[in-house]
Amino acid sequence: MIRTPWMCTGTAAAFLLAALCNAQAQQTVAPVSATPVPGPMPALLQNYAAVTAERLKKPEDGNWLMFRRSYDGFGYSPLEHITPANVARLQLVWSMTTGQIEGHQAPPIVNNGVMFVATPGNQVLAIDGKSGVPLWRYKRPIPEDMMQLHPTSRGVGLWGDRVYFAATEAVLVAIDAKTGKEAWTAKVEDYKKGYYMSLAPLVIDGKVLVGVSGGELGVRGFVAAFDAQTGKELWKTYTVPAPGEPGSETWPQGDQWKTGGGSVWVTGTYDTETNLTFWGTGNGGPWMGDQRPGDNLYTSSVIALDASTGQIRGHFQYHQNDSWDWDEVSPPILIDYTHEGKSIKGLVNVARDGYLWQLERTNDKINFIAGQPFVQHNTFRGVDPKTGRPDVDPARKPGTNKTAEFCPSLWGGKDWPPAAFSPQTRLLYIPANENLCTELTGEPPPKYTPGERYTGVARNVMKIVAGADHIGELQAWNIDTGQRVWTTHMPGMSQNWGPVLATGGGLLFSGGTNDRVFRAYDAKIGNAVWEFPMSSGVTGVPVSFLADGKQYIAVQSGWGVDSARMQGRLNLLFPGRFPDVPQGGAIWVFAVK
Amino acid sequence: MTKSGITGGCCIDTLTRRDVLAAPIAGAALALPGHALAQGENERAKVGDLLVSLDGDRPFAPTDVAADAPPVFAWPMEPVTKLIRNGSRLNKVMLLRLDTATLAEPTAGHAADGVVAYTAICPHTGCDVTGWLTEPKLLECPCHSSQYNPREAGALVSGPAPRPLPALPLKIAGGKLVVAKPFTSRVGFTQG
């Protein structure tokens, strides 16, 4: 089969792409390919600025060097050129198709004008962020017998003059930032056992940290660190303890721990003062909690790991013995806040279980401070005021041969799309889905076969609250008061799968809706102040960067994965009202003219 | 919606290799080099293969497949050497027994006493197609909800998959289900 290569139909820099397109047209399933644009190395790459520990700790205002720009996970750019006053003049500077379908979720990572974009299909693109001129393309074939449950990538990490990419088949790849060629690869786990990766690596002082997905396939989750220079594994910490290890007492005596889940879906955050890195963990597996009696540490939790050794130094379990598929996908954001007159060095997590959790981080412990629902919730009757342990309504908990309906839905009040925090407004911005519920029925424990589906679910039906007038929301919360400040409903009953960017200009940027529109909001009051129609829905992480003194906004469009699955479920509820959203990825860069 | 989309000629190379495997006499499997055995395990279903349960304990007869029930899963098995082709998950096959009056062509011609066979691997992203929607009698992939009509050549009814589910034409020999022709199109997902 002859493919149409990426960008071959575009007009920008067509002469530079001719050789690349011709070469691709002769290939079928390509081997690993690093395709530099012909000609001498552009000055932009010749002058590539090595990424150091100091730069990652204190990134320049004009750069976006990691998943959420800074280790604290704010998702905040201090750039302030684009404001509510001039955002109406925000215009497209360039766009580029990626040549891929499925969910485009990665932020464009930008280092002094060099943009790195990860896409589905094991692809990383290097582009001149200002002009859109391609610099190189890295493409890695996906094993033909792999099961891609979540065909996406959430970005790359940077260190030195290398780019780190978590390939979907659980292989970590180091790429030369200047040439696009592989420097090394490291097998993280065996994809034939159901392990895969979808997250952006987190780089801390010469170590590349990744976590593994596969909770629906009987994996035992972990976070592992690799030497950025050599690819050697330095440490590996499982999210499900083995017998005899701390936390193993929360598992039944049996082999459940071997397939206990605890996937790691999203890049962790990092406290530079304590050298602790914080990771959210997925639900236990198989899905029905009564098949693995006990709290099941450290599933549906946050774990604090010593970045040097991987030792677990603290944890907080958001809910115990999950039966709702509430992976706690997001890591907590490191927000220091005031609670009842006391200053707290905080961790704040907008959880899939529908609760907004406020915690305290210390050198060796995570303390519960407060928790409250941010969407309608009928499953937790409250939380213990001292420990934060939810009081679960047993009637709302599915089990083996037991049906239960619960709200929020299994996709939660918020799934993987990250919330953002603005230190300017001191508001936390949450992309939420309201009014959705799920009815689940468990079946007897499935037979475990490596690499095969291992959920034990007989029936899975999404429902909507009677009389609901909307689903998707963008919420703003004051973490110091614990109060919601404003809520903006997404139009047309659309769900919201849009990661949020907050800027020093007092704006928020986010997509997430099934109408394929990318929007800017006033960060203080939440009204939409600008919008742009995209070619596909936007579930990518938006970023902002500086080039030659000008502020840009960049994002990927590309509907797919869970946003598309939810669209399909909504269409079952309202036939014809939620048609398929067009797929096909693209990168978009905007500036005020 | 794609109704047929059947393309042939997926397995020319594997048919060539089958000639090599078919040459040994009964019981000669042990004489095959190790790599040849491994290769045979990895190869897709071939004409003449039996279909055995996943635990390999018996070849399926048409009556072993319940009518209008969820699919049962099987591996192809070389009939002479008894080599079960379970070396790759891409070889897994699903069997359904349907009312012959409801089968459109070419599915009717691919069926054996109402039993139809399809790959178990979704051509979208490679998940196992394990879902069965009882009332519309459709197959559904649990990963991304692509739905296929087993009565109409595995046609895509809804969802993100790019093409129909490859079918495996069957016949009956010795009272057992036997592969009559290679898969109607390539098994597995397509690289982007």
mmCIF file of C-alpha atoms in Angstrom, chain A residues 1 3 29 100 102 139 141-151 452-453 565 569 580, chain B residues 44 88-90 92 124-128 130 142-145 159-160 188-192:
data_model
loop_
_atom_site.group_PDB
_atom_site.id
_atom_site.type_symbol
_atom_site.label_atom_id
_atom_site.label_comp_id
_atom_site.label_asym_id
_atom_site.label_seq_id
_atom_site.Cartn_x
_atom_site.Cartn_y
_atom_site.Cartn_z
ATOM 1 C CA MET A 1 0.000 0.000 0.000
ATOM 2 C CA ARG A 3 0.519 5.945 1.915
ATOM 3 C CA VAL A 29 5.526 -0.467 6.722
ATOM 4 C CA GLN A 100 -2.280 10.481 11.816
ATOM 5 C CA GLU A 102 -6.763 8.959 16.711
ATOM 6 C CA LYS A 139 8.572 7.379 13.060
ATOM 7 C CA PRO A 141 6.553 1.050 13.536
ATOM 8 C CA ILE A 142 4.063 -0.401 15.990
ATOM 9 C CA PRO A 143 4.227 -4.198 16.432
ATOM 10 C CA GLU A 144 1.514 -5.739 14.299
ATOM 11 C CA ASP A 145 0.248 -7.961 17.105
ATOM 12 C CA MET A 146 -0.081 -5.159 19.602
ATOM 13 C CA MET A 147 -3.408 -4.218 21.148
ATOM 14 C CA GLN A 148 -3.568 -0.415 21.218
ATOM 15 C CA LEU A 149 -6.242 0.299 23.763
ATOM 16 C CA HIS A 150 -5.308 3.984 23.885
ATOM 17 C CA PRO A 151 -3.717 4.991 20.592
ATOM 18 C CA GLU A 452 -5.711 -10.112 26.799
ATOM 19 C CA ARG A 453 -8.539 -8.052 28.168
ATOM 20 C CA ARG A 565 -15.797 6.606 22.846
ATOM 21 C CA ARG A 569 -22.024 6.324 24.051
ATOM 22 C CA ASP A 580 -18.797 10.847 14.809
ATOM 23 C CA ARG B 44 -2.357 -17.312 9.614
ATOM 24 C CA SER B 88 0.542 -15.025 17.212
ATOM 25 C CA ARG B 89 -2.606 -13.545 18.662
ATOM 26 C CA LEU B 90 -3.388 -12.364 15.128
ATOM 27 C CA LYS B 92 -7.225 -16.096 16.668
ATOM 28 C CA HIS B 124 -8.890 -0.497 14.107
ATOM 29 C CA THR B 125 -6.181 -0.785 16.764
ATOM 30 C CA GLY B 126 -5.812 -4.532 17.176
ATOM 31 C CA CYS B 127 -8.025 -5.308 20.157
ATOM 32 C CA ASP B 128 -9.870 -8.620 20.456
ATOM 33 C CA THR B 130 -15.228 -9.945 22.113
ATOM 34 C CA PRO B 142 -14.820 -3.383 23.496
ATOM 35 C CA CYS B 143 -11.921 -0.975 23.035
ATOM 36 C CA HIS B 144 -13.409 1.673 20.750
ATOM 37 C CA SER B 145 -16.889 0.317 20.004
ATOM 38 C CA GLY B 159 -17.255 3.111 14.953
ATOM 39 C CA PRO B 160 -13.734 4.142 14.040
ATOM 40 C CA GLY B 188 -4.616 -6.768 11.931
ATOM 41 C CA PHE B 189 -4.581 -3.003 12.147
ATOM 42 C CA THR B 190 -2.967 -0.655 9.658
ATOM 43 C CA GLN B 191 0.091 1.384 10.509
ATOM 44 C CA GLY B 192 -0.557 5.094 10.288
#
